[in-house]
């Protein structure tokens, strides 16, 4: 079996589409394929990126089979006639899901708000991807109520938040910055995740005097970088697993 055929088989077994992170694990397990390279993950990336007759890109880090295009887009409700609201919901929950998986791979406990738990991340519910059903009560009730609304929280071993992520597809970045500001006395990493085109808007709003206390600790991460981060951590995890580390 050729390498591109192993990638096709891995995608078919996953419903016709897959993240790069999934392919790094699944494609290498397909029987009958010899990778014969020290960089199999780079080979997988090259295969999906260069074989445009076989694969197409749905979102950063998410690829599908051309032969299953109609079926996949219908399953994900991404056909052209689908409402803009659904496309927006898909984008938001897709990047939420990537961030949750990232946290899981990095051995953090992960939480998504209760209002988002039934949203779909590809073939799963976000609640099934996150490791926590209940938010750790690390502070006062009025702050807990606020913290529980953050799009994704990573908790460290001491049950204190390590990182807060807010995904801003079209909503106001200012409101998320206000939320982060409430936790300026904690050693929490703050991330705004959005399209690269919103970087200028972020820079303008974070420069407000209101956010001076958190200006140096809030990071803007665009969608492509989240996808790359997810792929690299997945690659590392797959490599460690193959070495039984």
PDB file of C-alpha atoms in Angstrom:
ATOM      1  CA  UNK A   1       0.000   0.000   0.000  1.00  0.00           C
ATOM      2  CA  UNK A   2       1.296   3.452  -0.919  1.00  0.00           C
ATOM      3  CA  UNK A   3       1.536   6.208   1.674  1.00  0.00           C
ATOM      4  CA  UNK A   4      -1.224   8.359   0.175  1.00  0.00           C
ATOM      5  CA  UNK A   5      -3.472   5.279   0.172  1.00  0.00           C
ATOM      6  CA  UNK A   6      -2.840   4.845   3.903  1.00  0.00           C
ATOM      7  CA  UNK A   7      -3.910   8.464   4.463  1.00  0.00           C
ATOM      8  CA  UNK A   8      -7.047   7.842   2.395  1.00  0.00           C
ATOM      9  CA  UNK A   9      -7.814   4.719   4.432  1.00  0.00           C
ATOM     10  CA  UNK A  10      -7.360   6.597   7.714  1.00  0.00           C
ATOM     11  CA  UNK A  11      -9.741   9.312   6.535  1.00  0.00           C
ATOM     12  CA  UNK A  12     -12.301   6.787   5.315  1.00  0.00           C
ATOM     13  CA  UNK A  13     -12.242   5.106   8.726  1.00  0.00           C
ATOM     14  CA  UNK A  14     -12.975   8.511  10.287  1.00  0.00           C
ATOM     15  CA  UNK A  15     -15.930   9.370   8.077  1.00  0.00           C
ATOM     16  CA  UNK A  16     -14.060  10.912   5.160  1.00  0.00           C
ATOM     17  CA  UNK A  17     -12.258  13.705   7.023  1.00  0.00           C
ATOM     18  CA  UNK A  18      -9.721  14.177   9.807  1.00  0.00           C
ATOM     19  CA  UNK A  19      -7.497  16.665  11.566  1.00  0.00           C
ATOM     20  CA  UNK A  20      -3.781  16.378  10.974  1.00  0.00           C
ATOM     21  CA  UNK A  21      -3.482  15.369  14.618  1.00  0.00           C
ATOM     22  CA  UNK A  22      -5.777  12.397  14.017  1.00  0.00           C
ATOM     23  CA  UNK A  23      -3.921  11.399  10.856  1.00  0.00           C
ATOM     24  CA  UNK A  24      -0.587  11.381  12.675  1.00  0.00           C
ATOM     25  CA  UNK A  25      -1.918   8.530  14.814  1.00  0.00           C
ATOM     26  CA  UNK A  26      -4.259   6.736  12.419  1.00  0.00           C
ATOM     27  CA  UNK A  27      -2.356   6.729   9.119  1.00  0.00           C
ATOM     28  CA  UNK A  28       0.724   5.142  10.643  1.00  0.00           C
ATOM     29  CA  UNK A  29      -1.415   2.282  11.975  1.00  0.00           C
ATOM     30  CA  UNK A  30      -2.839   1.310   8.586  1.00  0.00           C
ATOM     31  CA  UNK A  31      -1.530  -2.206   7.868  1.00  0.00           C
ATOM     32  CA  UNK A  32       0.468  -2.896   4.751  1.00  0.00           C
ATOM     33  CA  UNK A  33       2.074   0.543   4.425  1.00  0.00           C
ATOM     34  CA  UNK A  34       5.805   1.077   4.926  1.00  0.00           C
ATOM     35  CA  UNK A  35       6.661   4.713   5.642  1.00  0.00           C
ATOM     36  CA  UNK A  36      10.425   4.203   5.462  1.00  0.00           C
ATOM     37  CA  UNK A  37      11.194   7.763   6.516  1.00  0.00           C
ATOM     38  CA  UNK A  38      12.386   9.537   9.641  1.00  0.00           C
ATOM     39  CA  UNK A  39       9.730  12.208   9.074  1.00  0.00           C
ATOM     40  CA  UNK A  40       6.409  10.390   8.514  1.00  0.00           C
ATOM     41  CA  UNK A  41       4.398  13.317   9.905  1.00  0.00           C
ATOM     42  CA  UNK A  42       5.918  15.690   7.354  1.00  0.00           C
ATOM     43  CA  UNK A  43       5.029  13.126   4.692  1.00  0.00           C
ATOM     44  CA  UNK A  44       1.398  13.105   5.838  1.00  0.00           C
ATOM     45  CA  UNK A  45       1.256  16.906   5.675  1.00  0.00           C
ATOM     46  CA  UNK A  46       2.815  16.889   2.212  1.00  0.00           C
ATOM     47  CA  UNK A  47       0.369  14.262   0.972  1.00  0.00           C
ATOM     48  CA  UNK A  48      -2.785  16.192   1.923  1.00  0.00           C
ATOM     49  CA  UNK A  49      -1.349  19.538   0.819  1.00  0.00           C
ATOM     50  CA  UNK A  50      -0.086  18.474  -2.604  1.00  0.00           C
ATOM     51  CA  UNK A  51      -2.631  15.879  -3.751  1.00  0.00           C
ATOM     52  CA  UNK A  52      -5.408  18.357  -4.532  1.00  0.00           C
ATOM     53  CA  UNK A  53      -7.107  15.725  -6.667  1.00  0.00           C
ATOM     54  CA  UNK A  54      -7.575  13.542  -3.582  1.00  0.00           C
ATOM     55  CA  UNK A  55      -7.928  15.911  -0.606  1.00  0.00           C
ATOM     56  CA  UNK A  56      -9.398  19.317   0.173  1.00  0.00           C
ATOM     57  CA  UNK A  57      -8.978  21.655   3.113  1.00  0.00           C
ATOM     58  CA  UNK A  58     -12.063  22.394   5.218  1.00  0.00           C
ATOM     59  CA  UNK A  59     -10.400  24.540   7.869  1.00  0.00           C
ATOM     60  CA  UNK A  60      -6.804  25.007   9.044  1.00  0.00           C
ATOM     61  CA  UNK A  61      -5.620  21.564  10.150  1.00  0.00           C
ATOM     62  CA  UNK A  62      -8.801  19.835   8.921  1.00  0.00           C
ATOM     63  CA  UNK A  63      -8.744  17.868   5.664  1.00  0.00           C
ATOM     64  CA  UNK A  64     -11.204  15.673   3.789  1.00  0.00           C
ATOM     65  CA  UNK A  65     -11.440  13.348   0.796  1.00  0.00           C
ATOM     66  CA  UNK A  66     -12.507  14.877  -2.516  1.00  0.00           C
ATOM     67  CA  UNK A  67     -14.403  11.685  -3.269  1.00  0.00           C
ATOM     68  CA  UNK A  68     -16.519  12.276  -0.136  1.00  0.00           C
ATOM     69  CA  UNK A  69     -16.808  16.074  -0.440  1.00  0.00           C
ATOM     70  CA  UNK A  70     -20.592  16.339  -0.680  1.00  0.00           C
ATOM     71  CA  UNK A  71     -21.125  13.779   2.078  1.00  0.00           C
ATOM     72  CA  UNK A  72     -18.604  15.391   4.433  1.00  0.00           C
ATOM     73  CA  UNK A  73     -19.870  18.941   3.952  1.00  0.00           C
ATOM     74  CA  UNK A  74     -23.436  17.738   4.438  1.00  0.00           C
ATOM     75  CA  UNK A  75     -22.471  15.860   7.620  1.00  0.00           C
ATOM     76  CA  UNK A  76     -20.752  18.956   9.007  1.00  0.00           C
ATOM     77  CA  UNK A  77     -23.595  21.195   7.743  1.00  0.00           C
ATOM     78  CA  UNK A  78     -21.174  23.284   5.705  1.00  0.00           C
ATOM     79  CA  UNK A  79     -22.895  23.221   2.320  1.00  0.00           C
ATOM     80  CA  UNK A  80     -23.285  26.558   0.562  1.00  0.00           C
ATOM     81  CA  UNK A  81     -26.970  26.898   1.467  1.00  0.00           C
ATOM     82  CA  UNK A  82     -26.218  26.409   5.185  1.00  0.00           C
ATOM     83  CA  UNK A  83     -27.027  29.492   7.258  1.00  0.00           C
ATOM     84  CA  UNK A  84     -24.176  31.889   8.146  1.00  0.00           C
ATOM     85  CA  UNK A  85     -25.048  31.357  11.812  1.00  0.00           C
ATOM     86  CA  UNK A  86     -24.257  27.656  11.533  1.00  0.00           C
ATOM     87  CA  UNK A  87     -20.948  28.352   9.785  1.00  0.00           C
ATOM     88  CA  UNK A  88     -20.068  30.695  12.627  1.00  0.00           C
ATOM     89  CA  UNK A  89     -21.056  28.105  15.249  1.00  0.00           C
ATOM     90  CA  UNK A  90     -18.989  25.460  13.437  1.00  0.00           C
ATOM     91  CA  UNK A  91     -15.915  27.711  13.388  1.00  0.00           C
ATOM     92  CA  UNK A  92     -16.266  28.591  17.064  1.00  0.00           C
ATOM     93  CA  UNK A  93     -16.727  25.018  18.288  1.00  0.00           C
ATOM     94  CA  UNK A  94     -14.037  23.680  15.925  1.00  0.00           C
ATOM     95  CA  UNK A  95     -11.359  25.929  17.424  1.00  0.00           C
ATOM     96  CA  UNK A  96     -12.716  25.322  20.915  1.00  0.00           C
ATOM     97  CA  UNK A  97     -12.310  21.611  20.286  1.00  0.00           C
ATOM     98  CA  UNK A  98      -8.752  21.982  19.009  1.00  0.00           C
ATOM     99  CA  UNK A  99      -7.829  23.975  22.120  1.00  0.00           C
ATOM    100  CA  UNK A 100      -9.436  21.370  24.396  1.00  0.00           C
ATOM    101  CA  UNK A 101      -7.553  18.565  22.658  1.00  0.00           C
ATOM    102  CA  UNK A 102      -4.362  20.587  22.952  1.00  0.00           C
ATOM    103  CA  UNK A 103      -4.860  20.888  26.692  1.00  0.00           C
ATOM    104  CA  UNK A 104      -5.573  17.169  26.990  1.00  0.00           C
ATOM    105  CA  UNK A 105      -2.402  16.315  25.069  1.00  0.00           C
ATOM    106  CA  UNK A 106      -0.411  18.608  27.365  1.00  0.00           C
ATOM    107  CA  UNK A 107      -1.861  16.811  30.418  1.00  0.00           C
ATOM    108  CA  UNK A 108      -4.051  19.648  31.661  1.00  0.00           C
ATOM    109  CA  UNK A 109      -7.613  19.142  32.840  1.00  0.00           C
ATOM    110  CA  UNK A 110      -9.960  20.884  30.426  1.00  0.00           C
ATOM    111  CA  UNK A 111     -13.355  22.553  30.792  1.00  0.00           C
ATOM    112  CA  UNK A 112     -15.876  24.132  28.432  1.00  0.00           C
ATOM    113  CA  UNK A 113     -18.875  26.192  29.601  1.00  0.00           C
ATOM    114  CA  UNK A 114     -22.128  24.374  30.239  1.00  0.00           C
ATOM    115  CA  UNK A 115     -23.838  26.425  27.527  1.00  0.00           C
ATOM    116  CA  UNK A 116     -21.371  24.981  24.992  1.00  0.00           C
ATOM    117  CA  UNK A 117     -21.205  21.372  26.179  1.00  0.00           C
ATOM    118  CA  UNK A 118     -23.653  20.058  23.556  1.00  0.00           C
ATOM    119  CA  UNK A 119     -22.053  21.880  20.649  1.00  0.00           C
ATOM    120  CA  UNK A 120     -20.413  19.637  18.091  1.00  0.00           C
ATOM    121  CA  UNK A 121     -16.693  19.337  17.590  1.00  0.00           C
ATOM    122  CA  UNK A 122     -16.594  17.322  14.369  1.00  0.00           C
ATOM    123  CA  UNK A 123     -18.051  13.921  15.368  1.00  0.00           C
ATOM    124  CA  UNK A 124     -18.056  14.589  19.128  1.00  0.00           C
ATOM    125  CA  UNK A 125     -19.754  16.844  21.636  1.00  0.00           C
ATOM    126  CA  UNK A 126     -17.432  19.358  23.254  1.00  0.00           C
ATOM    127  CA  UNK A 127     -18.415  17.975  26.665  1.00  0.00           C
ATOM    128  CA  UNK A 128     -17.115  14.563  25.623  1.00  0.00           C
ATOM    129  CA  UNK A 129     -13.755  15.998  24.542  1.00  0.00           C
ATOM    130  CA  UNK A 130     -13.188  18.045  27.720  1.00  0.00           C
ATOM    131  CA  UNK A 131     -12.004  16.082  30.754  1.00  0.00           C
ATOM    132  CA  UNK A 132     -13.972  17.989  33.402  1.00  0.00           C
ATOM    133  CA  UNK A 133     -17.718  18.037  33.962  1.00  0.00           C
ATOM    134  CA  UNK A 134     -17.468  20.441  36.916  1.00  0.00           C
ATOM    135  CA  UNK A 135     -15.340  23.548  37.256  1.00  0.00           C
ATOM    136  CA  UNK A 136     -12.786  23.493  40.058  1.00  0.00           C
ATOM    137  CA  UNK A 137     -13.845  26.043  42.751  1.00  0.00           C
ATOM    138  CA  UNK A 138     -10.533  27.864  42.950  1.00  0.00           C
ATOM    139  CA  UNK A 139     -11.797  31.268  44.142  1.00  0.00           C
ATOM    140  CA  UNK A 140     -14.779  33.366  45.301  1.00  0.00           C
ATOM    141  CA  UNK A 141     -18.241  32.576  43.935  1.00  0.00           C
ATOM    142  CA  UNK A 142     -18.649  35.822  41.978  1.00  0.00           C
ATOM    143  CA  UNK A 143     -15.364  35.190  40.170  1.00  0.00           C
ATOM    144  CA  UNK A 144     -16.185  31.522  39.629  1.00  0.00           C
ATOM    145  CA  UNK A 145     -19.403  32.472  37.860  1.00  0.00           C
ATOM    146  CA  UNK A 146     -17.352  34.644  35.531  1.00  0.00           C
ATOM    147  CA  UNK A 147     -14.607  32.068  34.991  1.00  0.00           C
ATOM    148  CA  UNK A 148     -17.088  29.343  34.086  1.00  0.00           C
ATOM    149  CA  UNK A 149     -18.094  31.313  30.978  1.00  0.00           C
ATOM    150  CA  UNK A 150     -14.589  31.280  29.453  1.00  0.00           C
ATOM    151  CA  UNK A 151     -14.597  29.311  26.186  1.00  0.00           C
ATOM    152  CA  UNK A 152     -11.836  26.908  27.258  1.00  0.00           C
ATOM    153  CA  UNK A 153     -10.024  26.572  30.583  1.00  0.00           C
ATOM    154  CA  UNK A 154      -6.920  24.497  31.211  1.00  0.00           C
ATOM    155  CA  UNK A 155      -6.374  23.493  34.847  1.00  0.00           C
ATOM    156  CA  UNK A 156      -2.986  22.574  36.278  1.00  0.00           C
ATOM    157  CA  UNK A 157      -2.207  19.926  38.885  1.00  0.00           C
ATOM    158  CA  UNK A 158      -3.129  22.259  41.775  1.00  0.00           C
ATOM    159  CA  UNK A 159      -6.667  22.716  40.360  1.00  0.00           C
ATOM    160  CA  UNK A 160      -5.913  26.370  39.571  1.00  0.00           C
ATOM    161  CA  UNK A 161      -6.487  27.649  36.020  1.00  0.00           C
ATOM    162  CA  UNK A 162      -3.332  27.580  33.951  1.00  0.00           C
ATOM    163  CA  UNK A 163      -4.832  29.201  30.840  1.00  0.00           C
ATOM    164  CA  UNK A 164      -8.027  30.901  29.673  1.00  0.00           C
ATOM    165  CA  UNK A 165      -8.935  30.926  25.960  1.00  0.00           C
ATOM    166  CA  UNK A 166     -11.633  33.054  24.377  1.00  0.00           C
ATOM    167  CA  UNK A 167     -12.507  32.267  20.735  1.00  0.00           C
ATOM    168  CA  UNK A 168     -13.630  35.428  18.969  1.00  0.00           C
ATOM    169  CA  UNK A 169     -14.975  34.604  15.538  1.00  0.00           C
ATOM    170  CA  UNK A 170     -17.229  37.640  15.251  1.00  0.00           C
ATOM    171  CA  UNK A 171     -18.014  38.681  18.836  1.00  0.00           C
ATOM    172  CA  UNK A 172     -16.489  41.688  20.562  1.00  0.00           C
ATOM    173  CA  UNK A 173     -12.917  41.165  21.743  1.00  0.00           C
ATOM    174  CA  UNK A 174     -13.405  43.976  24.273  1.00  0.00           C
ATOM    175  CA  UNK A 175     -15.792  41.853  26.364  1.00  0.00           C
ATOM    176  CA  UNK A 176     -13.286  39.020  26.623  1.00  0.00           C
ATOM    177  CA  UNK A 177     -10.566  41.443  27.690  1.00  0.00           C
ATOM    178  CA  UNK A 178     -12.872  42.718  30.425  1.00  0.00           C
ATOM    179  CA  UNK A 179     -13.355  39.128  31.572  1.00  0.00           C
ATOM    180  CA  UNK A 180      -9.602  38.520  31.662  1.00  0.00           C
ATOM    181  CA  UNK A 181      -9.131  41.745  33.574  1.00  0.00           C
ATOM    182  CA  UNK A 182     -11.209  40.343  36.439  1.00  0.00           C
ATOM    183  CA  UNK A 183      -8.493  37.713  36.955  1.00  0.00           C
ATOM    184  CA  UNK A 184      -5.429  39.942  36.748  1.00  0.00           C
ATOM    185  CA  UNK A 185      -4.410  38.971  40.308  1.00  0.00           C
ATOM    186  CA  UNK A 186      -4.044  35.311  39.341  1.00  0.00           C
ATOM    187  CA  UNK A 187      -1.123  33.795  37.451  1.00  0.00           C
ATOM    188  CA  UNK A 188      -3.268  32.726  34.486  1.00  0.00           C
ATOM    189  CA  UNK A 189      -2.266  32.825  30.822  1.00  0.00           C
ATOM    190  CA  UNK A 190      -4.832  34.696  28.721  1.00  0.00           C
ATOM    191  CA  UNK A 191      -5.394  33.993  25.018  1.00  0.00           C
ATOM    192  CA  UNK A 192      -7.621  35.661  22.439  1.00  0.00           C
ATOM    193  CA  UNK A 193      -8.103  33.268  19.492  1.00  0.00           C
ATOM    194  CA  UNK A 194      -9.401  34.781  16.267  1.00  0.00           C
ATOM    195  CA  UNK A 195      -8.808  35.187  12.551  1.00  0.00           C
ATOM    196  CA  UNK A 196      -5.507  36.870  11.702  1.00  0.00           C
ATOM    197  CA  UNK A 197      -7.474  39.750  10.185  1.00  0.00           C
ATOM    198  CA  UNK A 198      -8.631  40.747  13.693  1.00  0.00           C
ATOM    199  CA  UNK A 199      -5.092  41.265  15.029  1.00  0.00           C
ATOM    200  CA  UNK A 200      -5.234  45.024  14.432  1.00  0.00           C
ATOM    201  CA  UNK A 201      -8.540  45.247  16.282  1.00  0.00           C
ATOM    202  CA  UNK A 202      -7.020  43.337  19.207  1.00  0.00           C
ATOM    203  CA  UNK A 203      -3.986  45.647  19.308  1.00  0.00           C
ATOM    204  CA  UNK A 204      -6.219  48.693  19.329  1.00  0.00           C
ATOM    205  CA  UNK A 205      -8.426  47.443  22.165  1.00  0.00           C
ATOM    206  CA  UNK A 206      -5.677  46.028  24.368  1.00  0.00           C
ATOM    207  CA  UNK A 207      -3.931  49.428  24.179  1.00  0.00           C
ATOM    208  CA  UNK A 208      -6.798  50.985  26.144  1.00  0.00           C
ATOM    209  CA  UNK A 209      -5.803  52.307  29.559  1.00  0.00           C
ATOM    210  CA  UNK A 210      -8.432  49.941  31.021  1.00  0.00           C
ATOM    211  CA  UNK A 211      -6.303  46.941  30.111  1.00  0.00           C
ATOM    212  CA  UNK A 212      -2.899  48.256  31.117  1.00  0.00           C
ATOM    213  CA  UNK A 213      -2.613  45.736  34.034  1.00  0.00           C
ATOM    214  CA  UNK A 214      -3.034  42.745  31.682  1.00  0.00           C
ATOM    215  CA  UNK A 215      -1.556  44.143  28.470  1.00  0.00           C
ATOM    216  CA  UNK A 216       1.668  42.147  28.715  1.00  0.00           C
ATOM    217  CA  UNK A 217       0.031  38.836  29.626  1.00  0.00           C
ATOM    218  CA  UNK A 218      -2.730  38.581  27.023  1.00  0.00           C
ATOM    219  CA  UNK A 219      -1.666  36.895  23.791  1.00  0.00           C
ATOM    220  CA  UNK A 220      -3.395  36.995  20.426  1.00  0.00           C
ATOM    221  CA  UNK A 221      -3.261  33.658  18.576  1.00  0.00           C
ATOM    222  CA  UNK A 222      -4.750  33.348  15.105  1.00  0.00           C
ATOM    223  CA  UNK A 223      -6.539  30.265  13.816  1.00  0.00           C
ATOM    224  CA  UNK A 224      -3.610  29.043  11.711  1.00  0.00           C
ATOM    225  CA  UNK A 225      -1.300  29.140  14.727  1.00  0.00           C
ATOM    226  CA  UNK A 226      -3.800  27.208  16.846  1.00  0.00           C
ATOM    227  CA  UNK A 227      -3.972  24.597  14.084  1.00  0.00           C
ATOM    228  CA  UNK A 228      -0.171  24.436  13.841  1.00  0.00           C
ATOM    229  CA  UNK A 229       0.146  24.164  17.614  1.00  0.00           C
ATOM    230  CA  UNK A 230      -2.414  21.348  17.697  1.00  0.00           C
ATOM    231  CA  UNK A 231      -0.628  19.509  14.872  1.00  0.00           C
ATOM    232  CA  UNK A 232       2.812  19.820  16.468  1.00  0.00           C
ATOM    233  CA  UNK A 233       1.666  18.643  19.901  1.00  0.00           C
ATOM    234  CA  UNK A 234      -0.222  15.755  18.260  1.00  0.00           C
ATOM    235  CA  UNK A 235       2.925  14.878  16.305  1.00  0.00           C
ATOM    236  CA  UNK A 236       4.988  14.854  19.476  1.00  0.00           C
ATOM    237  CA  UNK A 237       2.423  12.676  21.277  1.00  0.00           C
ATOM    238  CA  UNK A 238       2.301  10.226  18.348  1.00  0.00           C
ATOM    239  CA  UNK A 239       6.104  10.029  18.259  1.00  0.00           C
ATOM    240  CA  UNK A 240       6.290   9.344  22.001  1.00  0.00           C
ATOM    241  CA  UNK A 241       3.607   6.669  21.738  1.00  0.00           C
ATOM    242  CA  UNK A 242       5.486   4.920  18.919  1.00  0.00           C
ATOM    243  CA  UNK A 243       8.564   4.822  21.161  1.00  0.00           C
ATOM    244  CA  UNK A 244       6.520   3.630  24.163  1.00  0.00           C
ATOM    245  CA  UNK A 245       7.552   6.701  26.162  1.00  0.00           C
TER     246      UNK A 245
END
